[in-house]
Amino acid sequence: MNREELEWCVSVPKVELHAHLNGSVRNSTLFELARVLGDKGVIVFSDVENVIMKDDRTLHEVFKLFDLIHILTTDHSTVTRITKEVIEDFAAENVVYLELRTTPKRNDSIGMSKRSYMDAVMEGLRAVSSVDVDYSPAGLKTNTFNGSTRKKMYVRFLLSIDRRESTEAAMETVKLALEMRDLGVVGIDLSGNPIVGNWSTFLPALKFAKEQGLYITLHCGEVPNQEEIKAMIDFLPHRIGHACCFDEENWRKLKSAKIPVEICLTSNIRTETISSIDIHHFVDLYKEKHPLVLCTDDSGVFSTSLSREYNLASSSFGLGKTEMFQLAEIAINFIFADDGVKTDLRATFEEAVKKLT
Ligand code: 6MZ
C-alpha cells in the first residue's frame, strides 16, 4: 500500500454507511477486555488472543468471532466505552457523516434490556471528546461546547435485527427505533449469519418499520439464496449491503430498482464471499453508474479503515484522485438524513475539493 496515497484517502472527507459497532472495536480494547475476563477465569485469554489475531476467516468463522466479541463487550459500561472509541476512530480519519449500526441486546442476567443497551450506546456518543457530534435529526442535540471550533461530525444510528431473532424480538427493535428517533435513530438493518433464519420471520417488523417512515437497509446476497434475494429486492429497501451472490435475473432487478449498494471490499475478500478483488461486482456497478458507497463493515474484525477501503478501490480498479473524490462525495445522496444535512455535507466537500484534487 502506497503511503502517500493512503494519506490522501485519509484527508478526503468521507461518509460511512455500513459499520457494525461490535465489529469496529479496536483490537487493543478487545485484548484489554479479554485480559480482565481471563483474570476472572471467565475465559482463557490465549484462546481469545488466537481467535482475534487470525487474519482470514470464512463467513461462518466470523459469526463465531462475533459471539466471542459479545462476551467481551456486552455490559453497559463497555458498550459506552466502545461506542465512544469507535466514533472517535472514524472521526480521526475524516469521516464527516457516520451511520453506525448495532444490535440492541437483552441480557436479563445483567439487567440489560434493548433500551438500556441503547442508552449505553447514547452515553458513549455523548462522551466523544475529539469532535463535535451532531446526532439529532432536528440538529438540536450536539455535544458542542459554546464557541467550539472543533471538527464537526454527523452520527446517526441504525438498529440491527439479528437473523437469529424471532418476529416478536424484531418488532421490539423496530418499536425501540421509533422511540429513539429524536436521539438520532434513523433506520433498521437486517444482519447476522445469512444461513440462519427466514425472510418471512423478519418481514412483518420490516414492513411496519417502513410504514412508520424508518429507513431500511438489508444484508442481501452474502450467500447465494436467490429466492431470498428476490424477495428482498421486491421489498424495495432504501439500501442493501454486500450484494455478492446474485444470479443474473436478480442482478438485473437490482439495477433497474436502482437500490444503492453498500460495498465492503475487504470484508468480502476476507470472508471469501468474493474469491478475488479483480472480479468484485464493484466494477460492474461503478461502470454502470449504479448508486454505491464504499464502507468498512467491521473495521476491527477485518483490520481495515474507510481510508484503506478507498485506497484499495483506487489501486485495484485504477481510479484516480478525481474519481475517488467523486465517489466519496456521491455517497451523500444515499444517507438516511434530511436535506439540511446533505446541503451541509456538500459544502464540506466543496471546501475540500479545492485542496485535494
Ligand atoms: C452479516 C454482520 C456482518 O450489532 O453487535 N454483522 N452480519 N454479515 C456481516 N458480514 C461480515 N458483520 C457484522 O455488531 C456485530 C453484529 O453485526 C452483524 C452480526 O449480527 C454481528 O453479531 P453489533 O454491534
XYZ file of C-alpha atoms and ligand atoms in Angstrom:
381
model
C 0.000 0.000 0.000
C 1.442 3.345 -1.080
C 1.704 5.563 1.984
C 1.177 8.872 0.258
C -1.943 7.588 -1.496
C -3.304 6.236 1.769
C -2.696 9.594 3.451
C -4.590 11.279 0.647
C -7.510 8.910 1.233
C -7.423 9.818 4.917
C -7.583 13.527 4.105
C -10.672 13.196 1.891
C -13.914 13.776 3.814
C -15.839 10.515 3.864
C -19.282 9.102 4.523
C -19.528 5.727 6.313
C -22.867 3.966 5.937
C -22.156 0.331 6.830
C -20.292 -0.100 10.109
C -21.269 -2.563 12.851
C -20.430 -1.268 16.321
C -19.117 -4.552 17.727
C -17.220 -5.305 14.530
C -15.413 -1.971 14.725
C -13.846 -2.352 18.181
C -10.089 -1.765 18.377
C -8.037 -4.934 18.860
C -6.228 -3.272 21.765
C -9.559 -2.794 23.536
C -10.613 -6.396 22.871
C -7.313 -7.621 24.341
C -7.697 -5.425 27.387
C -11.236 -6.703 27.975
C -10.143 -10.307 27.374
C -7.336 -9.956 29.891
C -9.772 -8.788 32.577
C -12.166 -11.673 31.882
C -9.190 -14.056 31.666
C -8.023 -12.964 35.126
C -11.530 -13.588 36.445
C -11.460 -17.075 34.940
C -14.459 -16.395 32.681
C -12.431 -17.079 29.516
C -8.976 -18.395 28.599
C -7.028 -15.363 27.403
C -4.703 -17.215 24.996
C -7.661 -18.847 23.223
C -9.217 -15.441 22.676
C -5.904 -13.969 21.548
C -5.531 -16.650 18.878
C -9.032 -16.062 17.556
C -8.705 -12.276 17.457
C -5.299 -12.354 15.736
C -6.403 -14.706 12.959
C -6.364 -12.839 9.658
C -8.502 -14.802 7.224
C -11.810 -16.170 8.349
C -14.653 -17.733 6.469
C -18.037 -16.069 6.839
C -19.003 -18.873 9.212
C -15.961 -18.259 11.441
C -16.702 -14.540 11.538
C -20.001 -15.179 13.290
C -18.273 -17.353 15.877
C -15.923 -14.437 16.481
C -18.880 -12.098 16.997
C -20.243 -14.391 19.697
C -16.880 -14.096 21.418
C -16.701 -10.319 20.991
C -20.179 -10.042 22.514
C -18.991 -11.918 25.611
C -16.202 -9.343 25.957
C -18.232 -6.209 25.259
C -21.792 -6.648 26.385
C -22.160 -4.856 29.671
C -23.361 -1.291 29.890
C -20.082 0.428 30.683
C -18.186 -1.456 27.970
C -20.861 -0.664 25.393
C -20.437 3.007 26.317
C -16.661 2.741 26.021
C -16.594 1.028 22.630
C -19.167 3.440 21.187
C -17.019 6.410 22.170
C -13.864 4.805 20.785
C -15.438 3.682 17.521
C -16.905 7.132 16.803
C -13.588 8.807 17.637
C -11.727 6.365 15.367
C -13.995 7.204 12.441
C -13.653 10.920 13.203
C -9.858 10.596 13.248
C -9.856 9.531 9.633
C -12.115 12.299 8.448
C -15.455 10.563 8.387
C -17.845 13.524 8.380
C -21.067 11.516 8.422
C -21.352 8.138 10.138
C -24.303 5.766 10.271
C -23.371 3.341 12.989
C -25.416 0.181 13.315
C -25.760 -2.109 16.274
C -27.997 -4.921 17.504
C -29.817 -3.909 20.716
C -29.237 -6.784 23.136
C -31.254 -8.083 26.019
C -29.408 -9.896 28.786
C -31.561 -10.469 31.868
C -28.674 -11.807 33.941
C -27.035 -8.354 33.998
C -30.262 -6.334 33.917
C -29.804 -5.292 30.326
C -32.805 -4.511 28.135
C -32.642 -3.462 24.491
C -33.420 0.075 25.670
C -30.729 0.123 28.346
C -28.219 -1.250 25.796
C -29.076 1.676 23.510
C -28.915 4.145 26.394
C -25.368 2.911 26.991
C -24.616 3.498 23.300
C -26.002 7.038 23.553
C -23.879 7.694 26.598
C -20.811 6.684 24.603
C -21.766 9.075 21.851
C -22.199 11.939 24.319
C -18.783 11.132 25.789
C -16.998 11.710 22.466
C -14.497 14.472 23.056
C -12.320 14.675 19.936
C -15.036 16.162 17.678
C -18.395 17.892 17.992
C -21.096 15.381 17.195
C -24.471 16.235 15.724
C -26.740 13.292 16.313
C -30.251 14.645 16.350
C -32.353 14.748 13.186
C -33.523 18.222 14.181
C -29.914 19.291 14.591
C -30.691 20.355 18.134
C -28.732 17.830 20.110
C -24.996 18.071 19.941
C -22.187 17.638 22.390
C -20.922 21.021 21.215
C -19.476 23.304 23.814
C -20.063 27.039 23.451
C -17.821 28.666 20.907
C -16.146 25.384 19.984
C -14.041 25.382 16.831
C -13.501 21.646 16.765
C -14.264 19.493 13.770
C -17.902 18.539 13.382
C -19.243 15.111 12.579
C -22.750 13.810 11.998
C -23.668 10.493 13.622
C -26.902 8.588 13.058
C -27.871 5.110 14.273
C -29.397 2.080 12.622
C -30.764 -0.640 14.879
C -29.922 -4.118 13.622
C -32.204 -7.116 13.742
C -30.120 -10.280 14.134
C -31.270 -13.141 11.882
C -31.411 -15.380 14.977
C -34.253 -13.257 16.365
C -37.993 -14.039 16.332
C -40.687 -11.867 14.744
C -41.558 -10.512 18.211
C -37.945 -9.653 19.020
C -37.581 -7.950 15.628
C -40.734 -5.951 16.308
C -39.375 -4.891 19.702
C -36.282 -3.497 17.961
C -38.421 -1.561 15.474
C -40.514 -0.076 18.295
C -37.345 0.905 20.101
C -36.086 2.621 16.945
C -39.335 4.600 16.754
C -38.991 5.554 20.419
C -35.443 6.787 19.828
C -35.991 8.806 16.675
C -35.261 12.084 18.442
C -31.945 10.646 19.555
C -30.672 10.035 16.047
C -32.007 6.556 15.283
C -32.968 6.730 11.615
C -33.495 3.182 10.476
C -33.316 -0.582 10.689
C -30.750 -3.058 9.403
C -31.190 -6.794 8.967
C -27.939 -8.647 9.594
C -26.389 -11.706 11.206
C -25.408 -15.090 9.866
C -27.054 -15.273 6.407
C -27.651 -19.019 6.599
C -29.735 -18.583 9.759
C -33.422 -17.576 9.827
C -36.040 -16.896 7.184
C -37.013 -13.695 5.438
C -40.675 -14.312 6.341
C -39.780 -14.092 10.058
C -38.471 -10.509 9.733
C -40.836 -9.224 7.069
C -43.690 -8.119 9.411
C -41.326 -5.996 11.513
C -39.560 -4.571 8.465
C -42.867 -3.728 6.799
C -44.050 -1.975 9.939
C -40.775 -0.058 10.166
C -41.096 1.097 6.572
C -44.725 2.150 7.063
C -43.650 4.198 10.069
C -41.110 6.044 7.936
C -37.930 4.397 9.182
C -35.231 3.771 6.588
C -34.362 0.151 5.842
C -31.119 -1.473 4.780
C -30.743 -5.227 4.387
C -27.750 -7.551 4.269
C -28.585 -9.091 0.936
C -26.838 -11.792 -1.050
C -23.920 -12.704 1.206
C -24.845 -16.282 0.283
C -26.489 -17.417 -2.969
C -30.062 -17.702 -1.720
C -31.756 -16.398 -4.882
C -35.275 -16.729 -3.564
C -34.490 -14.572 -0.557
C -32.556 -12.070 -2.663
C -35.567 -11.710 -4.970
C -37.937 -11.202 -2.027
C -35.592 -8.608 -0.527
C -35.359 -6.626 -3.772
C -39.148 -6.779 -4.194
C -39.445 -5.259 -0.701
C -37.592 -2.203 -2.077
C -35.306 -1.411 0.848
C -33.679 2.029 0.818
C -30.226 0.413 0.564
C -28.688 -3.042 0.649
C -25.351 -4.294 1.929
C -22.924 -6.594 0.047
C -24.906 -7.878 -2.997
C -22.280 -10.561 -3.637
C -24.061 -13.708 -4.775
C -26.754 -12.545 -7.197
C -27.838 -14.570 -10.217
C -28.359 -12.719 -13.490
C -32.047 -12.131 -13.030
C -31.694 -10.673 -9.538
C -28.750 -8.591 -10.717
C -30.966 -7.094 -13.429
C -33.726 -6.445 -10.888
C -31.306 -4.690 -8.538
C -30.032 -2.463 -11.290
C -33.455 -1.490 -12.548
C -34.668 -0.797 -8.993
C -31.565 1.430 -8.552
C -31.225 0.411 -4.898
C -27.951 1.825 -3.537
C -25.385 -0.831 -2.576
C -23.053 -0.614 0.421
C -19.806 -2.174 -0.820
C -17.438 -3.747 1.714
C -14.394 -4.865 -0.288
C -12.069 -6.177 2.428
C -14.900 -7.926 4.245
C -15.978 -9.720 1.057
C -12.429 -10.844 0.280
C -11.524 -11.858 3.835
C -14.683 -13.920 4.249
C -14.146 -15.424 0.774
C -17.615 -14.288 -0.284
C -15.817 -12.936 -3.367
C -12.835 -15.022 -4.442
C -10.645 -12.209 -5.776
C -10.777 -8.408 -5.841
C -10.450 -8.163 -9.632
C -13.782 -9.923 -10.134
C -15.572 -7.843 -7.487
C -19.001 -6.579 -8.561
C -17.912 -3.026 -7.665
C -16.529 -2.770 -11.210
C -19.812 -3.603 -12.931
C -21.862 -1.308 -10.682
C -19.364 1.535 -10.963
C -19.225 1.331 -14.761
C -22.993 1.457 -14.947
C -23.159 4.382 -12.507
C -25.316 2.321 -10.172
C -25.596 4.046 -6.752
C -22.935 2.622 -4.466
C -20.913 3.569 -1.417
C -17.647 2.156 -0.080
C -17.881 1.022 3.555
C -15.848 -0.874 6.152
C -18.412 -3.363 7.548
C -16.240 -4.394 10.534
C -13.060 -2.330 10.657
C -11.847 -4.122 13.806
C -12.548 -7.678 12.720
C -11.104 -7.133 9.237
C -8.267 -4.778 10.302
C -9.276 -2.067 7.890
C -10.442 1.553 7.851
C -12.568 3.565 5.449
C -9.441 5.241 4.050
C -7.956 1.810 3.365
C -11.121 0.765 1.565
C -10.853 3.836 -0.686
C -7.180 3.137 -1.226
C -7.931 -0.469 -2.106
C -10.600 0.567 -4.621
C -8.219 3.068 -6.168
C -5.328 0.614 -6.548
C -7.458 -2.368 -7.586
C -9.699 -0.650 -10.087
C -7.380 2.090 -11.356
C -9.380 5.077 -10.131
C -7.646 8.447 -9.975
C -7.992 11.168 -7.364
C -10.861 12.950 -9.113
C -12.857 9.715 -9.393
C -12.115 8.797 -5.783
C -13.191 12.204 -4.544
C -16.413 11.988 -6.556
C -17.056 8.503 -5.193
C -16.731 9.832 -1.641
C -18.956 12.827 -2.342
C -21.720 10.968 -4.159
C -22.337 8.891 -1.021
C -24.124 11.946 0.405
C -27.055 11.070 -1.876
C -27.609 7.766 -0.083
C -27.516 8.830 3.572
C -30.559 8.404 5.786
C -30.713 12.049 6.851
C -32.585 15.162 5.800
C -31.742 17.654 3.082
C -30.257 20.123 5.563
C -27.569 17.600 6.483
C -26.946 16.813 2.812
C -26.518 20.515 1.987
C -24.094 20.967 4.861
C -22.067 17.917 3.807
C -21.910 19.119 0.197
C -20.451 22.387 1.451
C -17.791 20.432 3.363
C -16.825 18.557 0.210
C -16.770 21.776 -1.827
C -14.291 23.221 0.644
C -12.144 20.096 0.494
C -12.118 19.673 -3.276
C -10.099 22.855 -3.736
C -7.286 21.455 -1.631
C -7.358 17.820 -2.654
C -7.850 17.400 -6.394
C -23.871 -10.075 8.457
C -22.845 -8.970 10.183
C -21.644 -8.900 9.436
O -24.652 -5.413 16.074
O -23.320 -6.462 17.894
N -22.621 -8.402 11.367
N -23.940 -9.558 9.687
N -22.763 -10.051 7.691
C -21.622 -9.480 8.139
N -20.529 -9.516 7.329
C -19.263 -9.974 7.723
N -20.745 -8.241 10.179
C -21.356 -7.933 11.364
O -22.232 -5.882 15.705
C -21.904 -7.209 15.406
C -23.053 -7.881 14.685
O -23.230 -7.319 13.382
C -23.636 -8.313 12.446
C -23.717 -9.629 13.210
O -25.042 -9.832 13.630
C -22.802 -9.375 14.407
O -23.117 -10.171 15.516
P -23.338 -5.452 16.793
O -22.877 -4.106 17.261
